[in-house]
């Protein structure tokens, strides 16, 4: 097989899923060079060369890439921070390595304010009502509070409060979920306002989905729909997280969606793509510049936000069932010839396990946490062994985990996810949960209702009610 060198800039299990997909190539012998946030045990095993860059500093990653420049054919980036910091611009200016991710100019998730302005210009029908409160425009907290009060009066308090800068999904506060009084709302508002502009937008009732698309600069190729579970605890309670799990149905859209919902999403994102692309080809967009959070309402989908990179956990739903060779997909992205990708007709469920400190779990459920276990290693061996039973229908992807003296330890964020693949969502869910139960140590916890039949049926009933109003 032809040998190919690939640079992977990694943060967690999203990039582990990429490394896994490259390693499974049937047409190429992939030699993978990983610039990693920590000593991820999966990446260490698969990498030709591995470097730890704890803060994902762009210059340090570039030095690692330059060291192996003659052996690397292309690079791909998963986490948002280096993309926003301009990693592609730096590496492509200092090496001959072409990168798969947007340039800094097109990393539009770097500013939620800029996103809202773009949406209002291109797809106003999908843009909620919003106002921006920028510290530069106010001389005192009293004045900004007065304007926020007036806006809350206009929207009857039903709002979402978001920081301009990315916060990995954790900076958003929603009326009725995260706060129920204006005092609580202002506390959340001010905790973000001290760092920069804050958006206060209307709260939209509906059901959320995640839309992702590969882009080669000329073409936009839509990927199957997924549903993310952002809240920490069962029944969608607790603080927002980076995502405790996600599911994909058997087709390319979700059970509570209609084909018209899916087609409208594609129309909306293509309008954004054409606006940013301009005429012809805009190679600066290549990668996954559109990972959009939609909320489906009785009057069609609305845009919550756009991200300029693959979703985590949503891309883990898709890469294990990609029928095309992922290496070849990347080469087509680079040469501007990607017009379609094919996936297996399967459902997938991703569920994360996390340490007690994550999502305030230890504070809310102290009786469930064994503090003696938190500093002990985590045993993934029995979960990996389930491949003997399930074959390719299970994947175990370490995330915020570190290998020390041949033992694997959980760090501070989401520790490990298990992907279950099945003919139905419930079959896939059963495999994912079986994998989680096999993971021992670290006092890790997980949501138990991700992709549950009850949760999905609730979403279906909710959308039926909204459509008839």
Short mmCIF file of C-alpha atoms in Angstrom, two decimals:
data_model
loop_
_atom_site.label_atom_id
_atom_site.label_comp_id
_atom_site.label_asym_id
_atom_site.label_seq_id
_atom_site.Cartn_x
_atom_site.Cartn_y
_atom_site.Cartn_z
CA UNK A 1 0.00 0.00 0.00
CA UNK A 2 1.05 3.57 -0.66
CA UNK A 3 2.52 5.26 2.40
CA UNK A 4 1.02 8.58 3.54
CA UNK A 5 2.11 10.85 6.38
CA UNK A 6 -0.61 12.71 8.27
CA UNK A 7 -0.34 15.39 10.95
CA UNK A 8 -3.22 15.30 13.45
CA UNK A 9 -3.67 18.16 15.93
CA UNK A 10 -5.50 16.54 18.82
CA UNK A 11 -7.44 17.48 21.94
CA UNK A 12 -9.56 14.40 22.76
CA UNK A 13 -11.68 11.59 21.39
CA UNK A 14 -12.79 13.56 18.31
CA UNK A 15 -9.23 13.36 17.04
CA UNK A 16 -8.85 9.76 18.26
CA UNK A 17 -11.76 8.95 15.94
CA UNK A 18 -9.80 10.59 13.10
CA UNK A 19 -6.66 8.64 13.94
CA UNK A 20 -8.75 5.46 14.03
CA UNK A 21 -10.29 6.22 10.64
CA UNK A 22 -6.88 6.89 9.09
CA UNK A 23 -5.49 3.71 10.63
CA UNK A 24 -8.32 1.70 9.08
CA UNK A 25 -7.50 2.86 5.53
CA UNK A 26 -7.58 -0.04 3.07
CA UNK A 27 -5.69 1.83 0.35
CA UNK A 28 -2.96 3.64 2.29
CA UNK A 29 -0.45 2.83 4.98
CA UNK A 30 -0.96 5.82 7.25
CA UNK A 31 1.95 7.11 9.32
CA UNK A 32 0.41 9.51 11.81
CA UNK A 33 2.20 12.39 13.51
CA UNK A 34 0.15 13.57 16.49
CA UNK A 35 0.49 16.92 18.25
CA UNK A 36 -1.56 16.16 21.33
CA UNK A 37 -2.84 18.00 24.40
CA UNK A 38 -1.77 15.04 26.57
CA UNK A 39 -0.29 11.54 26.34
CA UNK A 40 -3.48 10.05 24.96
CA UNK A 41 -3.09 6.24 25.19
CA UNK A 42 -4.80 5.53 21.85
CA UNK A 43 -2.79 8.13 19.94
CA UNK A 44 0.47 6.97 21.53
CA UNK A 45 -0.20 3.47 20.29
CA UNK A 46 -1.08 4.53 16.75
CA UNK A 47 1.32 7.43 16.17
CA UNK A 48 4.55 7.24 14.21
CA UNK A 49 5.64 10.30 16.25
CA UNK A 50 3.81 11.87 19.19
CA UNK A 51 4.36 15.25 20.85
CA UNK A 52 2.56 16.73 23.83
CA UNK A 53 1.59 20.40 23.46
CA UNK A 54 -0.49 21.05 26.60
CA UNK A 55 -1.83 24.47 25.56
CA UNK A 56 -2.04 23.59 21.84
CA UNK A 57 0.27 26.52 21.08
CA UNK A 58 0.33 27.15 17.34
CA UNK A 59 4.05 27.90 17.13
CA UNK A 60 4.99 24.78 19.08
CA UNK A 61 2.76 22.62 16.89
CA UNK A 62 4.35 24.21 13.83
CA UNK A 63 7.82 23.33 15.10
CA UNK A 64 6.74 19.70 15.48
CA UNK A 65 5.28 19.72 11.96
CA UNK A 66 8.40 21.32 10.49
CA UNK A 67 10.60 18.69 12.12
CA UNK A 68 8.74 15.99 10.17
CA UNK A 69 7.85 18.10 7.14
CA UNK A 70 9.42 15.78 4.56
CA UNK A 71 7.31 12.85 5.78
CA UNK A 72 3.93 14.59 6.17
CA UNK A 73 1.56 14.82 3.18
CA UNK A 74 -1.15 16.84 4.90
CA UNK A 75 -2.47 17.86 8.30
CA UNK A 76 -5.90 17.99 9.90
CA UNK A 77 -7.07 19.89 13.00
CA UNK A 78 -9.89 18.95 15.37
CA UNK A 79 -10.00 21.46 18.26
CA UNK A 80 -11.23 25.03 17.83
CA UNK A 81 -8.52 26.91 19.71
CA UNK A 82 -5.63 26.37 17.26
CA UNK A 83 -7.97 26.96 14.29
CA UNK A 84 -9.09 30.30 15.75
CA UNK A 85 -5.44 31.09 16.54
CA UNK A 86 -4.55 30.62 12.86
CA UNK A 87 -2.74 27.29 12.85
CA UNK A 88 -3.34 26.74 9.16
CA UNK A 89 -1.96 30.15 8.25
CA UNK A 90 1.19 29.54 10.29
CA UNK A 91 1.94 25.97 9.18
CA UNK A 92 1.26 26.65 5.50
CA UNK A 93 3.43 29.77 5.56
CA UNK A 94 6.36 28.03 7.28
CA UNK A 95 6.17 24.52 5.78
CA UNK A 96 4.98 22.77 2.62
CA UNK A 97 2.26 20.92 4.53
CA UNK A 98 -1.32 21.64 3.34
CA UNK A 99 -3.78 21.80 6.23
CA UNK A 100 -7.41 20.69 6.41
CA UNK A 101 -9.18 23.33 8.47
CA UNK A 102 -10.29 26.89 7.74
CA UNK A 103 -7.82 29.75 7.83
CA UNK A 104 -8.03 32.23 10.68
CA UNK A 105 -10.11 34.58 8.53
CA UNK A 106 -12.83 31.96 8.14
CA UNK A 107 -12.78 30.56 11.67
CA UNK A 108 -16.06 32.34 12.27
CA UNK A 109 -16.76 30.55 15.54
CA UNK A 110 -14.19 32.93 17.01
CA UNK A 111 -16.96 35.51 17.45
CA UNK A 112 -20.64 34.83 18.10
CA UNK A 113 -21.34 38.48 17.37
CA UNK A 114 -19.81 38.19 13.90
CA UNK A 115 -21.86 35.05 13.34
CA UNK A 116 -25.13 36.76 14.22
CA UNK A 117 -24.30 39.67 11.89
CA UNK A 118 -23.49 37.21 9.08
CA UNK A 119 -26.68 35.22 9.67
CA UNK A 120 -28.77 38.40 9.68
CA UNK A 121 -27.31 39.40 6.33
CA UNK A 122 -27.54 36.02 4.57
CA UNK A 123 -30.28 33.97 6.28
CA UNK A 124 -32.36 36.36 8.41
CA UNK A 125 -35.24 33.88 8.46
CA UNK A 126 -33.05 31.49 10.48
CA UNK A 127 -31.66 34.12 12.86
CA UNK A 128 -33.30 34.67 16.27
CA UNK A 129 -33.85 38.23 17.52
CA UNK A 130 -30.69 39.42 19.26
CA UNK A 131 -28.87 42.38 20.75
CA UNK A 132 -25.17 42.82 21.44
CA UNK A 133 -23.94 44.45 24.64
CA UNK A 134 -20.33 45.55 24.21
CA UNK A 135 -18.33 47.02 27.13
CA UNK A 136 -16.87 49.53 24.68
CA UNK A 137 -20.31 51.08 24.28
CA UNK A 138 -21.02 51.64 27.97
CA UNK A 139 -19.46 53.89 30.59
CA UNK A 140 -21.04 52.11 33.57
CA UNK A 141 -22.67 48.86 34.63
CA UNK A 142 -25.78 50.81 35.50
CA UNK A 143 -26.28 51.88 31.89
CA UNK A 144 -25.77 48.43 30.42
CA UNK A 145 -28.09 46.93 33.04
CA UNK A 146 -30.80 49.44 32.10
CA UNK A 147 -30.53 48.47 28.40
CA UNK A 148 -30.54 44.76 29.21
CA UNK A 149 -33.64 45.28 31.39
CA UNK A 150 -35.42 46.99 28.48
CA UNK A 151 -34.52 44.14 26.13
CA UNK A 152 -35.70 41.56 28.68
CA UNK A 153 -38.99 43.44 28.94
CA UNK A 154 -39.38 43.27 25.16
CA UNK A 155 -38.70 39.50 25.08
CA UNK A 156 -40.61 38.78 28.31
CA UNK A 157 -37.42 37.40 29.92
CA UNK A 158 -37.37 34.45 27.49
CA UNK A 159 -33.73 34.77 26.41
CA UNK A 160 -30.41 33.03 26.00
CA UNK A 161 -27.23 34.81 27.15
CA UNK A 162 -24.03 34.02 25.24
CA UNK A 163 -20.44 35.31 25.39
CA UNK A 164 -18.92 36.56 22.15
CA UNK A 165 -15.85 34.35 22.56
CA UNK A 166 -16.02 30.53 22.39
CA UNK A 167 -16.54 28.75 25.70
CA UNK A 168 -16.86 25.13 24.46
CA UNK A 169 -20.63 25.29 24.89
CA UNK A 170 -20.34 26.16 28.57
CA UNK A 171 -20.81 29.93 28.49
CA UNK A 172 -24.44 29.89 27.41
CA UNK A 173 -27.19 30.52 29.95
CA UNK A 174 -30.89 30.04 29.15
CA UNK A 175 -33.92 31.46 30.97
CA UNK A 176 -35.86 28.71 32.68
CA UNK A 177 -32.93 26.31 32.53
CA UNK A 178 -29.91 28.05 34.05
CA UNK A 179 -31.68 30.95 35.75
CA UNK A 180 -35.24 31.85 36.74
CA UNK A 181 -34.75 35.38 38.12
CA UNK A 182 -33.25 38.51 36.62
CA UNK A 183 -30.69 38.61 39.40
CA UNK A 184 -29.43 35.18 38.41
CA UNK A 185 -29.44 36.23 34.77
CA UNK A 186 -27.38 39.34 35.51
CA UNK A 187 -24.86 37.31 37.50
CA UNK A 188 -24.38 35.10 34.44
CA UNK A 189 -24.37 38.12 32.12
CA UNK A 190 -21.71 39.95 34.14
CA UNK A 191 -19.49 36.85 34.44
CA UNK A 192 -19.22 36.97 30.65
CA UNK A 193 -19.43 40.76 30.17
CA UNK A 194 -16.21 41.32 32.12
CA UNK A 195 -14.39 39.43 29.34
CA UNK A 196 -16.02 41.13 26.35
CA UNK A 197 -19.25 41.51 24.35
CA UNK A 198 -22.32 39.48 25.31
CA UNK A 199 -25.28 38.54 23.12
CA UNK A 200 -28.78 38.38 24.59
CA UNK A 201 -31.08 36.68 22.11
CA UNK A 202 -34.58 35.32 22.12
CA UNK A 203 -35.02 31.84 23.52
CA UNK A 204 -36.36 29.51 20.84
CA UNK A 205 -38.56 26.55 21.70
CA UNK A 206 -37.78 23.43 19.74
CA UNK A 207 -35.51 20.42 19.33
CA UNK A 208 -31.81 20.70 18.56
CA UNK A 209 -29.75 18.95 15.91
CA UNK A 210 -26.15 19.14 14.72
CA UNK A 211 -25.38 19.67 11.03
CA UNK A 212 -21.87 19.07 9.70
CA UNK A 213 -20.41 19.33 6.21
CA UNK A 214 -17.09 18.59 4.53
CA UNK A 215 -15.84 21.41 2.30
CA UNK A 216 -13.12 21.45 -0.36
CA UNK A 217 -13.49 25.16 -1.17
CA UNK A 218 -15.67 24.50 -4.23
CA UNK A 219 -18.21 22.04 -2.89
CA UNK A 220 -20.12 21.53 0.34
CA UNK A 221 -20.92 17.90 1.17
CA UNK A 222 -23.54 17.49 3.89
CA UNK A 223 -23.01 14.76 6.48
CA UNK A 224 -25.80 12.85 8.27
CA UNK A 225 -27.59 14.61 11.10
CA UNK A 226 -26.78 14.00 14.77
CA UNK A 227 -28.25 15.00 18.13
CA UNK A 228 -25.95 16.25 20.90
CA UNK A 229 -26.72 16.12 24.64
CA UNK A 230 -25.20 19.31 26.03
CA UNK A 231 -26.52 19.28 29.59
CA UNK A 232 -24.60 17.33 32.21
CA UNK A 233 -27.29 15.17 33.80
CA UNK A 234 -30.26 13.00 32.89
CA UNK A 235 -33.50 14.71 31.81
CA UNK A 236 -31.39 17.58 30.41
CA UNK A 237 -30.59 18.98 33.85
CA UNK A 238 -27.41 20.59 35.15
CA UNK A 239 -24.83 22.87 33.54
CA UNK A 240 -23.87 22.89 29.90
CA UNK A 241 -20.89 20.74 28.97
CA UNK A 242 -18.89 20.02 25.85
CA UNK A 243 -21.44 17.28 25.13
CA UNK A 244 -22.15 14.13 27.16
CA UNK A 245 -23.08 12.06 24.12
CA UNK A 246 -24.95 12.04 20.83
CA UNK A 247 -26.84 9.82 18.43
CA UNK A 248 -27.44 9.35 14.72
CA UNK A 249 -30.50 7.63 13.32
CA UNK A 250 -30.45 5.02 10.58
CA UNK A 251 -30.93 7.62 7.85
CA UNK A 252 -29.44 11.05 7.26
CA UNK A 253 -31.88 12.94 9.50
CA UNK A 254 -33.23 12.45 13.01
CA UNK A 255 -36.51 10.82 14.14
CA UNK A 256 -38.13 14.12 15.18
CA UNK A 257 -37.17 15.83 11.90
CA UNK A 258 -38.92 15.79 8.54
CA UNK A 259 -37.24 15.59 5.14
CA UNK A 260 -38.27 19.23 4.67
CA UNK A 261 -36.37 20.16 7.86
CA UNK A 262 -33.24 18.54 6.50
CA UNK A 263 -33.58 20.21 3.10
CA UNK A 264 -34.09 23.61 4.74
CA UNK A 265 -30.91 23.14 6.82
CA UNK A 266 -28.94 22.31 3.68
CA UNK A 267 -30.39 25.38 1.95
CA UNK A 268 -29.44 27.64 4.88
CA UNK A 269 -25.86 26.36 5.16
CA UNK A 270 -25.35 26.51 1.40
CA UNK A 271 -26.37 30.18 1.43
CA UNK A 272 -23.74 30.82 4.11
CA UNK A 273 -21.18 28.83 2.13
CA UNK A 274 -21.84 30.77 -1.08
CA UNK A 275 -21.58 34.07 0.79
CA UNK A 276 -18.20 33.15 2.29
CA UNK A 277 -16.88 31.36 -0.79
CA UNK A 278 -17.57 34.20 -3.19
CA UNK A 279 -17.14 33.33 -6.86
CA UNK A 280 -15.46 30.07 -7.81
CA UNK A 281 -13.16 28.35 -5.35
CA UNK A 282 -12.18 29.51 -1.87
CA UNK A 283 -9.67 26.97 -0.57
CA UNK A 284 -9.42 28.86 2.74
CA UNK A 285 -12.72 27.22 3.72
CA UNK A 286 -11.61 23.62 3.31
CA UNK A 287 -12.24 21.28 6.20
CA UNK A 288 -15.46 21.35 8.25
CA UNK A 289 -16.14 25.10 8.33
CA UNK A 290 -19.83 24.45 8.96
CA UNK A 291 -20.75 22.51 12.08
CA UNK A 292 -24.05 24.18 12.85
CA UNK A 293 -26.30 23.88 15.86
CA UNK A 294 -29.89 24.14 14.68
CA UNK A 295 -33.07 24.28 16.70
CA UNK A 296 -36.20 23.01 14.96
CA UNK A 297 -39.37 25.00 15.54
CA UNK A 298 -42.92 24.87 14.27
CA UNK A 299 -41.84 27.35 11.58
CA UNK A 300 -38.64 25.64 10.46
CA UNK A 301 -35.06 25.50 11.71
CA UNK A 302 -33.23 28.39 13.39
CA UNK A 303 -29.46 28.76 13.75
CA UNK A 304 -28.06 28.71 17.26
CA UNK A 305 -24.39 28.92 16.26
CA UNK A 306 -21.79 27.93 13.69
CA UNK A 307 -18.52 26.19 14.52
CA UNK A 308 -15.52 25.98 12.22
CA UNK A 309 -14.41 22.42 13.01
CA UNK A 310 -15.79 18.91 13.51
CA UNK A 311 -18.23 18.32 16.34
CA UNK A 312 -17.30 16.51 19.52
CA UNK A 313 -19.02 14.09 20.11
CA UNK A 314 -20.91 14.34 16.80
CA UNK A 315 -18.07 13.44 14.42
CA UNK A 316 -17.52 10.24 16.44
CA UNK A 317 -21.00 9.18 15.31
CA UNK A 318 -19.92 9.40 11.69
CA UNK A 319 -16.28 8.46 11.11
CA UNK A 320 -16.69 4.82 12.25
CA UNK A 321 -19.41 4.27 9.60
CA UNK A 322 -17.75 6.20 6.77
CA UNK A 323 -17.75 3.84 3.77
CA UNK A 324 -15.22 5.93 1.84
CA UNK A 325 -11.53 5.79 2.73
CA UNK A 326 -10.94 8.77 5.04
CA UNK A 327 -7.46 9.33 3.58
CA UNK A 328 -8.96 9.60 0.10
CA UNK A 329 -11.66 11.95 1.38
CA UNK A 330 -8.93 14.22 2.71
CA UNK A 331 -6.99 14.15 -0.56
CA UNK A 332 -10.18 15.13 -2.41
CA UNK A 333 -10.72 18.00 0.04
CA UNK A 334 -7.20 19.19 -0.76
CA UNK A 335 -7.54 19.02 -4.53
CA UNK A 336 -11.07 20.44 -4.67
CA UNK A 337 -12.80 17.33 -6.01
CA UNK A 338 -14.97 16.18 -3.11
CA UNK A 339 -18.57 16.02 -4.32
CA UNK A 340 -19.99 13.21 -2.16
CA UNK A 341 -19.26 10.84 0.70
CA UNK A 342 -21.01 7.60 1.60
CA UNK A 343 -21.88 6.19 5.00
CA UNK A 344 -23.14 2.82 6.12
CA UNK A 345 -26.88 2.67 6.76
CA UNK A 346 -26.48 2.29 10.51
CA UNK A 347 -27.50 4.11 13.67
CA UNK A 348 -24.77 5.16 16.09
CA UNK A 349 -24.73 6.27 19.72
CA UNK A 350 -21.83 7.98 21.50
CA UNK A 351 -21.77 8.15 25.31
CA UNK A 352 -19.07 9.81 27.40
CA UNK A 353 -17.75 8.95 30.83
CA UNK A 354 -16.38 11.88 32.82
CA UNK A 355 -14.54 12.41 36.13
CA UNK A 356 -16.47 13.58 39.24
CA UNK A 357 -15.30 17.21 38.99
CA UNK A 358 -16.72 17.56 35.46
CA UNK A 359 -20.14 19.17 35.15
CA UNK A 360 -20.35 19.73 38.93
CA UNK A 361 -21.24 16.05 39.33
CA UNK A 362 -19.41 15.61 42.66
CA UNK A 363 -21.17 18.65 44.11
CA UNK A 364 -24.65 17.58 43.02
CA UNK A 365 -24.29 13.84 43.69
CA UNK A 366 -21.62 13.49 46.41
CA UNK A 367 -23.14 10.23 47.59
CA UNK A 368 -22.33 8.62 44.21
CA UNK A 369 -18.64 9.55 44.17
CA UNK A 370 -15.92 7.36 45.63
CA UNK A 371 -13.12 9.87 46.17
CA UNK A 372 -10.66 7.06 46.80
CA UNK A 373 -11.08 5.98 43.18
CA UNK A 374 -10.54 9.37 41.55
CA UNK A 375 -6.74 9.17 41.61
CA UNK A 376 -6.55 5.54 40.60
CA UNK A 377 -5.95 4.37 37.03
CA UNK A 378 -8.81 3.61 34.67
CA UNK A 379 -8.99 0.16 33.11
CA UNK A 380 -10.17 0.18 29.48
CA UNK A 381 -9.09 -3.39 28.71
CA UNK A 382 -12.49 -5.05 29.18
CA UNK A 383 -14.15 -2.42 27.01
CA UNK A 384 -11.63 -3.05 24.21
CA UNK A 385 -12.20 -6.79 24.65
CA UNK A 386 -15.84 -6.31 23.65
CA UNK A 387 -14.66 -6.20 20.03
CA UNK A 388 -14.52 -10.00 20.32
CA UNK A 389 -18.30 -9.89 20.78
CA UNK A 390 -19.33 -6.89 18.68
CA UNK A 391 -16.51 -6.59 16.13
CA UNK A 392 -16.55 -3.24 14.33
CA UNK A 393 -19.82 -2.28 16.03
CA UNK A 394 -18.01 -0.84 19.03
CA UNK A 395 -15.29 1.79 19.34
CA UNK A 396 -13.57 2.93 22.53
CA UNK A 397 -12.07 6.39 22.19
CA UNK A 398 -10.03 7.84 25.11
CA UNK A 399 -10.32 11.61 25.43
CA UNK A 400 -9.04 13.53 28.47
CA UNK A 401 -6.84 10.62 29.55
CA UNK A 402 -3.11 10.26 30.01
CA UNK A 403 -0.75 7.31 29.94
CA UNK A 404 1.66 7.22 32.89
CA UNK A 405 3.94 4.29 33.64
CA UNK A 406 1.79 1.99 31.49
CA UNK A 407 -1.37 2.99 33.39
CA UNK A 408 -4.20 5.18 32.04
CA UNK A 409 -5.50 8.04 34.19
CA UNK A 410 -8.51 10.31 33.74
CA UNK A 411 -7.79 14.03 33.67
CA UNK A 412 -10.22 16.90 34.22
CA UNK A 413 -12.53 16.83 31.21
CA UNK A 414 -14.61 14.16 29.45
CA UNK A 415 -12.48 11.06 29.85
CA UNK A 416 -13.56 8.43 27.34
CA UNK A 417 -16.44 7.75 24.97
CA UNK A 418 -17.81 4.52 23.58
CA UNK A 419 -19.43 4.42 20.14
CA UNK A 420 -22.10 1.80 19.58
CA UNK A 421 -23.16 0.93 16.02
CA UNK A 422 -26.39 -0.91 15.26
CA UNK A 423 -29.31 -1.45 12.92
CA UNK A 424 -31.40 0.70 15.26
CA UNK A 425 -30.66 3.52 17.68
CA UNK A 426 -31.60 1.29 20.60
CA UNK A 427 -29.25 -1.49 19.50
CA UNK A 428 -26.43 1.04 19.12
CA UNK A 429 -27.26 2.51 22.53
CA UNK A 430 -27.10 -0.90 24.17
CA UNK A 431 -23.61 -1.51 22.78
CA UNK A 432 -22.41 1.94 23.86
CA UNK A 433 -23.69 1.45 27.42
CA UNK A 434 -22.24 -2.06 27.59
CA UNK A 435 -18.86 -0.58 26.71
CA UNK A 436 -19.18 2.06 29.42
CA UNK A 437 -20.05 -0.53 32.05
CA UNK A 438 -16.87 -2.41 31.16
CA UNK A 439 -14.70 0.65 31.97
CA UNK A 440 -13.54 0.49 35.59
CA UNK A 441 -11.82 2.96 37.92
CA UNK A 442 -11.53 6.70 38.29
CA UNK A 443 -15.03 7.05 39.78
CA UNK A 444 -16.21 8.00 36.28
CA UNK A 445 -19.88 8.74 35.58
CA UNK A 446 -22.14 9.15 32.57
CA UNK A 447 -25.63 10.19 31.53
CA UNK A 448 -27.92 7.18 31.34
CA UNK A 449 -30.62 8.60 29.05
CA UNK A 450 -28.65 9.48 25.91
CA UNK A 451 -30.60 8.22 22.88
CA UNK A 452 -33.10 6.49 25.17
CA UNK A 453 -36.41 5.53 23.60
CA UNK A 454 -38.19 7.82 26.07
CA UNK A 455 -36.04 10.83 25.23
CA UNK A 456 -36.45 10.37 21.47
CA UNK A 457 -40.22 9.87 21.74
CA UNK A 458 -40.44 13.01 23.86
CA UNK A 459 -38.65 14.94 21.11
CA UNK A 460 -41.02 13.55 18.48
CA UNK A 461 -44.11 14.53 20.50
CA UNK A 462 -42.66 17.98 21.15
CA UNK A 463 -42.14 18.64 17.44
CA UNK A 464 -45.61 17.32 16.57
CA UNK A 465 -47.09 19.81 19.03
CA UNK A 466 -45.00 22.71 17.71
CA UNK A 467 -45.95 21.98 14.10
CA UNK A 468 -49.67 22.08 14.91
CA UNK A 469 -49.58 25.37 16.85
#
